[in-house]
PDB file of C-alpha atoms in Angstrom:
ATOM      1  CA  UNK A1266      -0.437   0.082   0.042  1.00 41.00           C
ATOM      2  CA  UNK A1267       1.361   3.264  -0.659  1.00 35.00           C
ATOM      3  CA  UNK A1268       0.829   5.794   2.184  1.00 35.00           C
ATOM      4  CA  UNK A1269      -0.786   9.176   1.730  1.00 39.00           C
ATOM      5  CA  UNK A1270       1.300  12.602   1.825  1.00 37.00           C
ATOM      6  CA  UNK A1271      -0.162  15.506   3.961  1.00 39.00           C
ATOM      7  CA  UNK A1272      -0.844  18.628   1.730  1.00 39.00           C
ATOM      8  CA  UNK A1273       0.865  22.007   3.729  1.00 40.00           C
ATOM      9  CA  UNK A1274      -2.658  23.232   4.725  1.00 41.00           C
ATOM     10  CA  UNK A1275      -1.295  26.958   3.318  1.00 42.00           C
ATOM     11  CA  UNK A1276      -0.522  26.125  -0.095  1.00 44.00           C
ATOM     12  CA  UNK A1277       0.068  28.952  -2.874  1.00 46.00           C
ATOM     13  CA  UNK A1278      -2.450  30.699  -3.851  1.00 55.00           C
ATOM     14  CA  UNK A1279      -0.909  31.899  -6.829  1.00 58.00           C
ATOM     15  CA  UNK A1280      -2.912  31.798 -10.194  1.00 57.00           C
ATOM     16  CA  UNK A1281      -2.126  28.228 -11.869  1.00 60.00           C
ATOM     17  CA  UNK A1282      -1.116  28.630 -15.112  1.00 64.00           C
ATOM     18  CA  UNK A1283      -3.092  26.186 -17.788  1.00 60.00           C
ATOM     19  CA  UNK A1284      -1.667  25.034 -20.496  1.00 59.00           C
ATOM     20  CA  UNK A1285      -4.020  25.288 -23.523  1.00 53.00           C
ATOM     21  CA  UNK A1286      -5.468  22.540 -24.724  1.00 51.00           C
ATOM     22  CA  UNK A1287      -4.428  21.490 -28.777  1.00 53.00           C
ATOM     23  CA  UNK A1288      -7.718  20.889 -29.961  1.00 52.00           C
ATOM     24  CA  UNK A1289      -6.253  19.997 -33.772  1.00 52.00           C
ATOM     25  CA  UNK A1290      -8.599  21.751 -36.264  1.00 58.00           C
ATOM     26  CA  UNK A1291     -10.536  24.669 -34.872  1.00 64.00           C
ATOM     27  CA  UNK A1292     -14.275  24.358 -34.871  1.00 70.00           C
ATOM     28  CA  UNK A1293     -16.909  27.151 -35.657  1.00 74.00           C
ATOM     29  CA  UNK A1294     -19.265  27.051 -32.421  1.00 73.00           C
ATOM     30  CA  UNK A1295     -21.914  28.662 -33.514  1.00 74.00           C
ATOM     31  CA  UNK A1296     -22.383  25.848 -36.545  1.00 88.00           C
ATOM     32  CA  UNK A1297     -24.448  23.031 -35.446  1.00 94.00           C
ATOM     33  CA  UNK A1298     -23.304  19.384 -35.828  1.00 97.00           C
ATOM     34  CA  UNK A1299     -25.069  16.648 -37.186  1.00 98.00           C
ATOM     35  CA  UNK A1300     -25.598  13.096 -36.253  1.00 98.00           C
ATOM     36  CA  UNK A1301     -25.524  10.627 -39.421  1.00 98.00           C
ATOM     37  CA  UNK A1302     -26.442   7.085 -39.594  1.00 98.00           C
ATOM     38  CA  UNK A1303     -25.175   4.586 -42.035  1.00 97.00           C
ATOM     39  CA  UNK A1304     -27.050   1.911 -44.079  1.00 95.00           C
ATOM     40  CA  UNK A1305     -25.314  -1.369 -43.156  1.00 92.00           C
ATOM     41  CA  UNK A1306     -26.094  -4.890 -44.429  1.00 92.00           C
ATOM     42  CA  UNK A1307     -26.329  -6.390 -40.631  1.00 95.00           C
ATOM     43  CA  UNK A1308     -28.819  -3.827 -38.450  1.00 96.00           C
ATOM     44  CA  UNK A1309     -32.472  -4.992 -39.248  1.00 96.00           C
ATOM     45  CA  UNK A1310     -35.062  -2.695 -40.697  1.00 96.00           C
ATOM     46  CA  UNK A1311     -37.257  -3.480 -38.040  1.00 96.00           C
ATOM     47  CA  UNK A1312     -34.533  -2.716 -34.841  1.00 97.00           C
ATOM     48  CA  UNK A1313     -33.131   0.702 -36.409  1.00 98.00           C
ATOM     49  CA  UNK A1314     -36.706   1.879 -36.601  1.00 97.00           C
ATOM     50  CA  UNK A1315     -37.405   0.486 -33.081  1.00 98.00           C
ATOM     51  CA  UNK A1316     -34.047   2.348 -32.069  1.00 98.00           C
ATOM     52  CA  UNK A1317     -34.921   6.011 -33.838  1.00 98.00           C
ATOM     53  CA  UNK A1318     -38.007   5.783 -31.913  1.00 97.00           C
ATOM     54  CA  UNK A1319     -36.636   5.075 -28.543  1.00 97.00           C
ATOM     55  CA  UNK A1320     -33.554   7.983 -28.323  1.00 97.00           C
ATOM     56  CA  UNK A1321     -35.366  11.079 -30.239  1.00 97.00           C
ATOM     57  CA  UNK A1322     -38.524   9.908 -29.666  1.00 96.00           C
ATOM     58  CA  UNK A1323     -40.151  10.064 -33.296  1.00 97.00           C
ATOM     59  CA  UNK A1324     -43.205   8.830 -33.737  1.00 96.00           C
ATOM     60  CA  UNK A1325     -43.113   5.557 -35.810  1.00 96.00           C
ATOM     61  CA  UNK A1326     -43.665   6.989 -39.372  1.00 96.00           C
ATOM     62  CA  UNK A1327     -41.034   9.154 -39.149  1.00 97.00           C
ATOM     63  CA  UNK A1328     -38.712   6.390 -37.990  1.00 97.00           C
ATOM     64  CA  UNK A1329     -39.773   4.301 -40.683  1.00 97.00           C
ATOM     65  CA  UNK A1330     -39.053   7.068 -43.128  1.00 98.00           C
ATOM     66  CA  UNK A1331     -35.715   8.122 -41.739  1.00 98.00           C
ATOM     67  CA  UNK A1332     -34.416   4.039 -42.227  1.00 97.00           C
ATOM     68  CA  UNK A1333     -36.143   3.493 -45.158  1.00 97.00           C
ATOM     69  CA  UNK A1334     -33.743   7.283 -46.404  1.00 98.00           C
ATOM     70  CA  UNK A1335     -30.555   5.209 -44.314  1.00 97.00           C
ATOM     71  CA  UNK A1336     -31.702   2.433 -46.194  1.00 95.00           C
ATOM     72  CA  UNK A1337     -31.692   3.596 -49.797  1.00 96.00           C
ATOM     73  CA  UNK A1338     -29.477   6.298 -50.050  1.00 97.00           C
ATOM     74  CA  UNK A1339     -27.001   4.908 -47.238  1.00 96.00           C
ATOM     75  CA  UNK A1340     -27.019   7.450 -44.478  1.00 97.00           C
ATOM     76  CA  UNK A1341     -30.181   9.926 -43.127  1.00 98.00           C
ATOM     77  CA  UNK A1342     -28.929  12.806 -40.315  1.00 98.00           C
ATOM     78  CA  UNK A1343     -31.438  12.127 -37.565  1.00 98.00           C
ATOM     79  CA  UNK A1344     -30.130  14.491 -35.020  1.00 97.00           C
ATOM     80  CA  UNK A1345     -28.751  18.272 -34.646  1.00 97.00           C
ATOM     81  CA  UNK A1346     -27.259  20.836 -32.101  1.00 96.00           C
ATOM     82  CA  UNK A1347     -24.140  21.329 -29.419  1.00 96.00           C
ATOM     83  CA  UNK A1348     -21.083  19.326 -30.553  1.00 95.00           C
ATOM     84  CA  UNK A1349     -21.614  17.389 -26.591  1.00 95.00           C
ATOM     85  CA  UNK A1350     -25.465  16.765 -27.585  1.00 97.00           C
ATOM     86  CA  UNK A1351     -24.294  14.938 -31.179  1.00 97.00           C
ATOM     87  CA  UNK A1352     -21.208  12.811 -28.966  1.00 97.00           C
ATOM     88  CA  UNK A1353     -23.897  11.592 -26.657  1.00 98.00           C
ATOM     89  CA  UNK A1354     -26.834  10.411 -29.653  1.00 98.00           C
ATOM     90  CA  UNK A1355     -23.585   9.398 -31.148  1.00 98.00           C
ATOM     91  CA  UNK A1356     -23.030   7.060 -27.810  1.00 98.00           C
ATOM     92  CA  UNK A1357     -26.100   5.769 -27.474  1.00 98.00           C
ATOM     93  CA  UNK A1358     -26.396   4.994 -31.370  1.00 98.00           C
ATOM     94  CA  UNK A1359     -23.180   2.724 -30.939  1.00 98.00           C
ATOM     95  CA  UNK A1360     -24.340   1.274 -27.784  1.00 97.00           C
ATOM     96  CA  UNK A1361     -27.376  -0.281 -29.854  1.00 97.00           C
ATOM     97  CA  UNK A1362     -24.995  -1.171 -32.691  1.00 97.00           C
ATOM     98  CA  UNK A1363     -25.893   1.507 -34.946  1.00 97.00           C
ATOM     99  CA  UNK A1364     -23.295   3.043 -37.007  1.00 97.00           C
ATOM    100  CA  UNK A1365     -23.337   6.793 -36.662  1.00 98.00           C
ATOM    101  CA  UNK A1366     -20.970   9.482 -37.002  1.00 98.00           C
ATOM    102  CA  UNK A1367     -20.888  13.079 -36.392  1.00 98.00           C
ATOM    103  CA  UNK A1368     -20.176  16.272 -38.297  1.00 97.00           C
ATOM    104  CA  UNK A1369     -20.211  19.866 -38.169  1.00 94.00           C
ATOM    105  CA  UNK A1370     -23.094  21.010 -40.605  1.00 85.00           C
TER     106      UNK A1370
ATOM    107  CA  UNK B1260     -30.193  -3.235 -43.840  1.00 77.00           C
ATOM    108  CA  UNK B1261     -31.420  -6.842 -42.903  1.00 77.00           C
ATOM    109  CA  UNK B1262     -35.558  -7.807 -43.258  1.00 71.00           C
ATOM    110  CA  UNK B1263     -37.176 -10.716 -41.205  1.00 68.00           C
ATOM    111  CA  UNK B1264     -39.683 -12.677 -43.028  1.00 62.00           C
ATOM    112  CA  UNK B1265     -42.413 -13.356 -40.335  1.00 60.00           C
ATOM    113  CA  UNK B1266     -43.348 -16.616 -40.471  1.00 54.00           C
ATOM    114  CA  UNK B1267     -46.112 -16.697 -37.630  1.00 54.00           C
ATOM    115  CA  UNK B1268     -49.496 -14.661 -37.459  1.00 56.00           C
ATOM    116  CA  UNK B1269     -48.509 -11.456 -35.955  1.00 56.00           C
ATOM    117  CA  UNK B1270     -51.364 -10.880 -34.465  1.00 58.00           C
ATOM    118  CA  UNK B1271     -51.012 -13.596 -32.621  1.00 62.00           C
ATOM    119  CA  UNK B1272     -49.068 -12.299 -29.406  1.00 62.00           C
ATOM    120  CA  UNK B1273     -49.872 -14.742 -27.118  1.00 64.00           C
ATOM    121  CA  UNK B1274     -48.071 -17.585 -28.701  1.00 74.00           C
ATOM    122  CA  UNK B1275     -44.956 -15.105 -29.427  1.00 86.00           C
ATOM    123  CA  UNK B1276     -41.563 -16.816 -27.257  1.00 93.00           C
ATOM    124  CA  UNK B1277     -40.750 -13.276 -26.123  1.00 96.00           C
ATOM    125  CA  UNK B1278     -43.752 -10.994 -25.215  1.00 95.00           C
ATOM    126  CA  UNK B1279     -45.415  -7.568 -23.168  1.00 95.00           C
ATOM    127  CA  UNK B1280     -46.920  -9.717 -19.832  1.00 95.00           C
ATOM    128  CA  UNK B1281     -47.646  -6.215 -17.952  1.00 96.00           C
ATOM    129  CA  UNK B1282     -46.132  -2.306 -18.623  1.00 96.00           C
ATOM    130  CA  UNK B1283     -42.344  -2.493 -18.922  1.00 96.00           C
ATOM    131  CA  UNK B1284     -42.458  -6.354 -18.132  1.00 97.00           C
ATOM    132  CA  UNK B1285     -41.395  -9.059 -20.269  1.00 97.00           C
ATOM    133  CA  UNK B1286     -41.668 -12.742 -20.425  1.00 96.00           C
ATOM    134  CA  UNK B1287     -39.273 -15.104 -22.757  1.00 97.00           C
ATOM    135  CA  UNK B1288     -40.049 -18.383 -23.069  1.00 95.00           C
ATOM    136  CA  UNK B1289     -37.238 -20.385 -25.044  1.00 95.00           C
ATOM    137  CA  UNK B1290     -35.815 -23.731 -24.670  1.00 95.00           C
ATOM    138  CA  UNK B1291     -33.359 -23.502 -22.131  1.00 95.00           C
ATOM    139  CA  UNK B1292     -30.494 -25.333 -24.444  1.00 95.00           C
ATOM    140  CA  UNK B1293     -30.772 -22.045 -26.897  1.00 96.00           C
ATOM    141  CA  UNK B1294     -30.907 -19.692 -24.119  1.00 97.00           C
ATOM    142  CA  UNK B1295     -27.419 -20.983 -22.567  1.00 97.00           C
ATOM    143  CA  UNK B1296     -26.190 -21.558 -26.029  1.00 96.00           C
ATOM    144  CA  UNK B1297     -26.722 -17.738 -26.400  1.00 97.00           C
ATOM    145  CA  UNK B1298     -25.750 -16.855 -23.010  1.00 97.00           C
ATOM    146  CA  UNK B1299     -22.229 -18.822 -23.508  1.00 97.00           C
ATOM    147  CA  UNK B1300     -21.831 -16.977 -26.918  1.00 97.00           C
ATOM    148  CA  UNK B1301     -22.157 -13.458 -24.765  1.00 97.00           C
ATOM    149  CA  UNK B1302     -19.983 -14.310 -22.595  1.00 97.00           C
ATOM    150  CA  UNK B1303     -17.493 -15.700 -24.902  1.00 96.00           C
ATOM    151  CA  UNK B1304     -17.563 -12.085 -26.975  1.00 96.00           C
ATOM    152  CA  UNK B1305     -17.620 -10.510 -23.888  1.00 97.00           C
ATOM    153  CA  UNK B1306     -14.464 -12.317 -22.362  1.00 96.00           C
ATOM    154  CA  UNK B1307     -12.409 -11.808 -25.640  1.00 94.00           C
ATOM    155  CA  UNK B1308     -13.627  -7.963 -26.664  1.00 94.00           C
ATOM    156  CA  UNK B1309     -10.729  -6.181 -27.962  1.00 92.00           C
ATOM    157  CA  UNK B1310     -11.030  -3.117 -29.831  1.00 90.00           C
ATOM    158  CA  UNK B1311      -8.149  -3.480 -31.659  1.00 91.00           C
ATOM    159  CA  UNK B1312      -9.182  -6.764 -32.966  1.00 93.00           C
ATOM    160  CA  UNK B1313     -11.093  -6.434 -36.638  1.00 93.00           C
ATOM    161  CA  UNK B1314     -13.345  -9.245 -35.922  1.00 93.00           C
ATOM    162  CA  UNK B1315     -14.905  -6.508 -33.377  1.00 95.00           C
ATOM    163  CA  UNK B1316     -14.713  -3.796 -35.775  1.00 93.00           C
ATOM    164  CA  UNK B1317     -18.543  -3.016 -36.037  1.00 94.00           C
ATOM    165  CA  UNK B1318     -18.551  -2.817 -32.090  1.00 96.00           C
ATOM    166  CA  UNK B1319     -16.530  -0.030 -32.156  1.00 95.00           C
ATOM    167  CA  UNK B1320     -17.124   2.273 -35.004  1.00 94.00           C
ATOM    168  CA  UNK B1321     -15.179   5.552 -35.788  1.00 96.00           C
ATOM    169  CA  UNK B1322     -17.448   8.329 -34.508  1.00 97.00           C
ATOM    170  CA  UNK B1323     -16.406  10.499 -37.001  1.00 97.00           C
ATOM    171  CA  UNK B1324     -14.871  10.672 -40.700  1.00 95.00           C
ATOM    172  CA  UNK B1325     -12.399  13.711 -39.131  1.00 96.00           C
ATOM    173  CA  UNK B1326      -9.825  11.552 -37.109  1.00 96.00           C
ATOM    174  CA  UNK B1327      -9.522  14.166 -34.656  1.00 96.00           C
ATOM    175  CA  UNK B1328     -13.285  14.779 -33.665  1.00 96.00           C
ATOM    176  CA  UNK B1329     -13.577  11.112 -33.995  1.00 97.00           C
ATOM    177  CA  UNK B1330     -10.111  10.672 -31.401  1.00 96.00           C
ATOM    178  CA  UNK B1331     -11.496  13.556 -28.840  1.00 96.00           C
ATOM    179  CA  UNK B1332     -14.670  11.305 -28.823  1.00 97.00           C
ATOM    180  CA  UNK B1333     -13.168   7.975 -27.914  1.00 96.00           C
ATOM    181  CA  UNK B1334     -11.058   9.865 -25.523  1.00 96.00           C
ATOM    182  CA  UNK B1335     -14.326  10.193 -23.726  1.00 96.00           C
ATOM    183  CA  UNK B1336     -16.480   7.616 -24.179  1.00 96.00           C
ATOM    184  CA  UNK B1337     -14.220   4.971 -25.517  1.00 95.00           C
ATOM    185  CA  UNK B1338     -14.112   3.085 -22.592  1.00 95.00           C
ATOM    186  CA  UNK B1339     -18.286   3.474 -21.433  1.00 97.00           C
ATOM    187  CA  UNK B1340     -18.700   2.041 -24.820  1.00 97.00           C
ATOM    188  CA  UNK B1341     -16.271  -1.283 -23.758  1.00 96.00           C
ATOM    189  CA  UNK B1342     -18.211  -1.206 -20.166  1.00 96.00           C
ATOM    190  CA  UNK B1343     -22.184  -0.807 -21.798  1.00 97.00           C
ATOM    191  CA  UNK B1344     -20.555  -3.906 -24.282  1.00 97.00           C
ATOM    192  CA  UNK B1345     -19.783  -5.970 -21.622  1.00 97.00           C
ATOM    193  CA  UNK B1346     -22.310  -5.561 -20.153  1.00 97.00           C
ATOM    194  CA  UNK B1347     -25.444  -6.163 -23.204  1.00 97.00           C
ATOM    195  CA  UNK B1348     -23.361  -9.555 -23.516  1.00 97.00           C
ATOM    196  CA  UNK B1349     -23.591 -10.928 -20.367  1.00 97.00           C
ATOM    197  CA  UNK B1350     -27.220  -9.506 -19.939  1.00 97.00           C
ATOM    198  CA  UNK B1351     -28.427 -13.505 -21.381  1.00 96.00           C
ATOM    199  CA  UNK B1352     -27.419 -15.200 -18.011  1.00 95.00           C
ATOM    200  CA  UNK B1353     -30.219 -13.917 -15.954  1.00 92.00           C
ATOM    201  CA  UNK B1354     -32.342 -16.032 -18.624  1.00 94.00           C
ATOM    202  CA  UNK B1355     -30.801 -18.904 -17.088  1.00 95.00           C
ATOM    203  CA  UNK B1356     -32.431 -18.044 -13.171  1.00 94.00           C
ATOM    204  CA  UNK B1357     -35.555 -16.545 -14.476  1.00 94.00           C
ATOM    205  CA  UNK B1358     -37.628 -15.452 -17.347  1.00 95.00           C
ATOM    206  CA  UNK B1359     -39.093 -12.642 -16.584  1.00 96.00           C
ATOM    207  CA  UNK B1360     -37.315  -9.174 -17.286  1.00 96.00           C
ATOM    208  CA  UNK B1361     -37.607  -5.651 -16.525  1.00 96.00           C
ATOM    209  CA  UNK B1362     -37.704  -3.502 -19.409  1.00 97.00           C
ATOM    210  CA  UNK B1363     -33.267  -2.428 -18.806  1.00 96.00           C
ATOM    211  CA  UNK B1364     -33.060  -6.382 -18.785  1.00 96.00           C
ATOM    212  CA  UNK B1365     -34.425  -7.079 -22.211  1.00 97.00           C
ATOM    213  CA  UNK B1366     -33.293  -3.736 -23.536  1.00 97.00           C
ATOM    214  CA  UNK B1367     -29.473  -5.014 -22.413  1.00 97.00           C
ATOM    215  CA  UNK B1368     -30.347  -8.519 -23.998  1.00 98.00           C
ATOM    216  CA  UNK B1369     -31.677  -7.268 -26.870  1.00 98.00           C
ATOM    217  CA  UNK B1370     -28.126  -4.961 -27.318  1.00 98.00           C
ATOM    218  CA  UNK B1371     -26.127  -7.657 -26.439  1.00 98.00           C
ATOM    219  CA  UNK B1372     -27.630 -10.382 -29.200  1.00 98.00           C
ATOM    220  CA  UNK B1373     -27.481  -7.476 -31.765  1.00 98.00           C
ATOM    221  CA  UNK B1374     -23.841  -7.330 -30.875  1.00 98.00           C
ATOM    222  CA  UNK B1375     -23.645 -10.750 -31.285  1.00 97.00           C
ATOM    223  CA  UNK B1376     -25.355 -10.434 -35.023  1.00 97.00           C
ATOM    224  CA  UNK B1377     -22.584  -7.787 -35.686  1.00 96.00           C
ATOM    225  CA  UNK B1378     -19.798  -9.634 -34.649  1.00 96.00           C
ATOM    226  CA  UNK B1379     -21.052 -13.376 -36.966  1.00 96.00           C
ATOM    227  CA  UNK B1380     -22.503 -11.269 -39.512  1.00 94.00           C
ATOM    228  CA  UNK B1381     -18.738  -9.509 -40.225  1.00 93.00           C
ATOM    229  CA  UNK B1382     -17.643 -12.925 -39.890  1.00 93.00           C
ATOM    230  CA  UNK B1383     -19.806 -14.019 -42.103  1.00 93.00           C
ATOM    231  CA  UNK B1384     -19.582 -11.256 -44.990  1.00 90.00           C
ATOM    232  CA  UNK B1385     -23.293 -10.636 -44.614  1.00 87.00           C
ATOM    233  CA  UNK B1386     -24.666  -8.626 -47.880  1.00 81.00           C
ATOM    234  CA  UNK B1387     -27.906  -7.421 -48.279  1.00 74.00           C
ATOM    235  CA  UNK B1388     -28.544 -10.188 -51.108  1.00 72.00           C
ATOM    236  CA  UNK B1389     -27.774 -12.771 -48.890  1.00 69.00           C
ATOM    237  CA  UNK B1390     -30.449 -15.308 -48.158  1.00 69.00           C
ATOM    238  CA  UNK B1391     -30.085 -18.209 -45.292  1.00 64.00           C
ATOM    239  CA  UNK B1392     -32.396 -20.235 -46.226  1.00 65.00           C
ATOM    240  CA  UNK B1393     -30.750 -20.526 -49.781  1.00 68.00           C
ATOM    241  CA  UNK B1394     -27.967 -22.463 -47.966  1.00 67.00           C
ATOM    242  CA  UNK B1395     -28.109 -25.858 -48.170  1.00 70.00           C
ATOM    243  CA  UNK B1396     -27.435 -28.354 -44.787  1.00 73.00           C
ATOM    244  CA  UNK B1397     -23.795 -29.211 -46.014  1.00 75.00           C
ATOM    245  CA  UNK B1398     -23.121 -25.623 -46.227  1.00 77.00           C
ATOM    246  CA  UNK B1399     -19.745 -24.631 -44.306  1.00 77.00           C
ATOM    247  CA  UNK B1400     -20.964 -22.608 -42.594  1.00 82.00           C
ATOM    248  CA  UNK B1401     -24.862 -23.693 -41.727  1.00 88.00           C
ATOM    249  CA  UNK B1402     -24.249 -24.131 -38.304  1.00 89.00           C
ATOM    250  CA  UNK B1403     -23.248 -19.762 -38.015  1.00 92.00           C
ATOM    251  CA  UNK B1404     -26.015 -19.205 -40.379  1.00 92.00           C
ATOM    252  CA  UNK B1405     -28.528 -20.688 -38.304  1.00 92.00           C
ATOM    253  CA  UNK B1406     -27.318 -19.313 -35.743  1.00 94.00           C
ATOM    254  CA  UNK B1407     -27.599 -16.016 -37.267  1.00 94.00           C
ATOM    255  CA  UNK B1408     -31.049 -16.348 -38.558  1.00 94.00           C
ATOM    256  CA  UNK B1409     -32.017 -17.552 -34.555  1.00 95.00           C
ATOM    257  CA  UNK B1410     -30.728 -14.016 -33.330  1.00 97.00           C
ATOM    258  CA  UNK B1411     -32.530 -12.003 -36.046  1.00 95.00           C
ATOM    259  CA  UNK B1412     -35.176 -13.781 -35.162  1.00 95.00           C
ATOM    260  CA  UNK B1413     -35.323 -12.983 -31.025  1.00 97.00           C
ATOM    261  CA  UNK B1414     -34.266  -9.201 -32.243  1.00 97.00           C
ATOM    262  CA  UNK B1415     -36.787  -8.619 -33.917  1.00 96.00           C
ATOM    263  CA  UNK B1416     -39.454 -10.384 -30.957  1.00 96.00           C
ATOM    264  CA  UNK B1417     -37.492  -8.064 -28.852  1.00 97.00           C
ATOM    265  CA  UNK B1418     -38.279  -4.541 -30.527  1.00 97.00           C
ATOM    266  CA  UNK B1419     -41.817  -6.059 -30.974  1.00 95.00           C
ATOM    267  CA  UNK B1420     -42.119  -6.498 -27.232  1.00 96.00           C
ATOM    268  CA  UNK B1421     -40.462  -3.185 -26.315  1.00 97.00           C
ATOM    269  CA  UNK B1422     -42.073  -1.036 -29.265  1.00 95.00           C
ATOM    270  CA  UNK B1423     -45.645  -1.469 -26.987  1.00 91.00           C
ATOM    271  CA  UNK B1424     -43.637   0.612 -24.012  1.00 95.00           C
ATOM    272  CA  UNK B1425     -41.919   3.505 -26.060  1.00 95.00           C
ATOM    273  CA  UNK B1426     -43.314   7.155 -24.596  1.00 89.00           C
ATOM    274  CA  UNK B1427     -45.550   8.865 -26.935  1.00 88.00           C
ATOM    275  CA  UNK B1428     -43.557  10.459 -29.480  1.00 88.00           C
ATOM    276  CA  UNK B1429     -42.306  14.105 -29.398  1.00 84.00           C
ATOM    277  CA  UNK B1430     -41.573  14.373 -32.466  1.00 78.00           C
ATOM    278  CA  UNK B1431     -43.313  13.813 -36.112  1.00 75.00           C
TER     279      UNK B1431
END
């Protein structure tokens, strides 16, 4: 086991310098992000429809319309918004096994 | 995408082996040996889960065509996705103990079955034109295709059972 080292109560109160993270490419904060679902030969049409209804609150008709767009055109936009929302939407789609990506609109 | 050809009477809900018996409660009535095969397959994949293995590529798709965006997403959520996958793949074990499931349990099991379909479908090189019914019993992959068909059928039944408990739609 390691022993905890006590930190002096009178530690420095000087501002800490924070190194700016390298975000690589810069993104326009005002432009929304879109989430795309891509066609794949494995996921069932009924399953994709159900997942779109469940995750985004779509009516059955709208979910089927988007599912068919994915099937026939290869992809469809299923949500849009700030980057954090797009990341969460992609994660939930991935969790259900759908092939989803995000990009800035 | 794949499609299920339903052989049973779609209105005969009481005969479905996976069905909703009360709000957010579901009954799974499948042969014990099938449940054991599915639980063992889920455990095998869960224990061998490795993001760098191409066999599991469909379980960990890229989040963006932009490498920077994908890297940021993976840093943030890759571990959580792996854990969620493991949990779903192991969900079949619960069915060896009891056959009435909560919505969360059925959802996890369905996600695990679908993950098995993705792994098996990748191995078989499934395309939208494939029809497992056309394969003869002497085909070298006949057993794997049979399991793939069973998984498809079960995932479809799960979605049907769960659809009745979807909240009212908010987007039309």
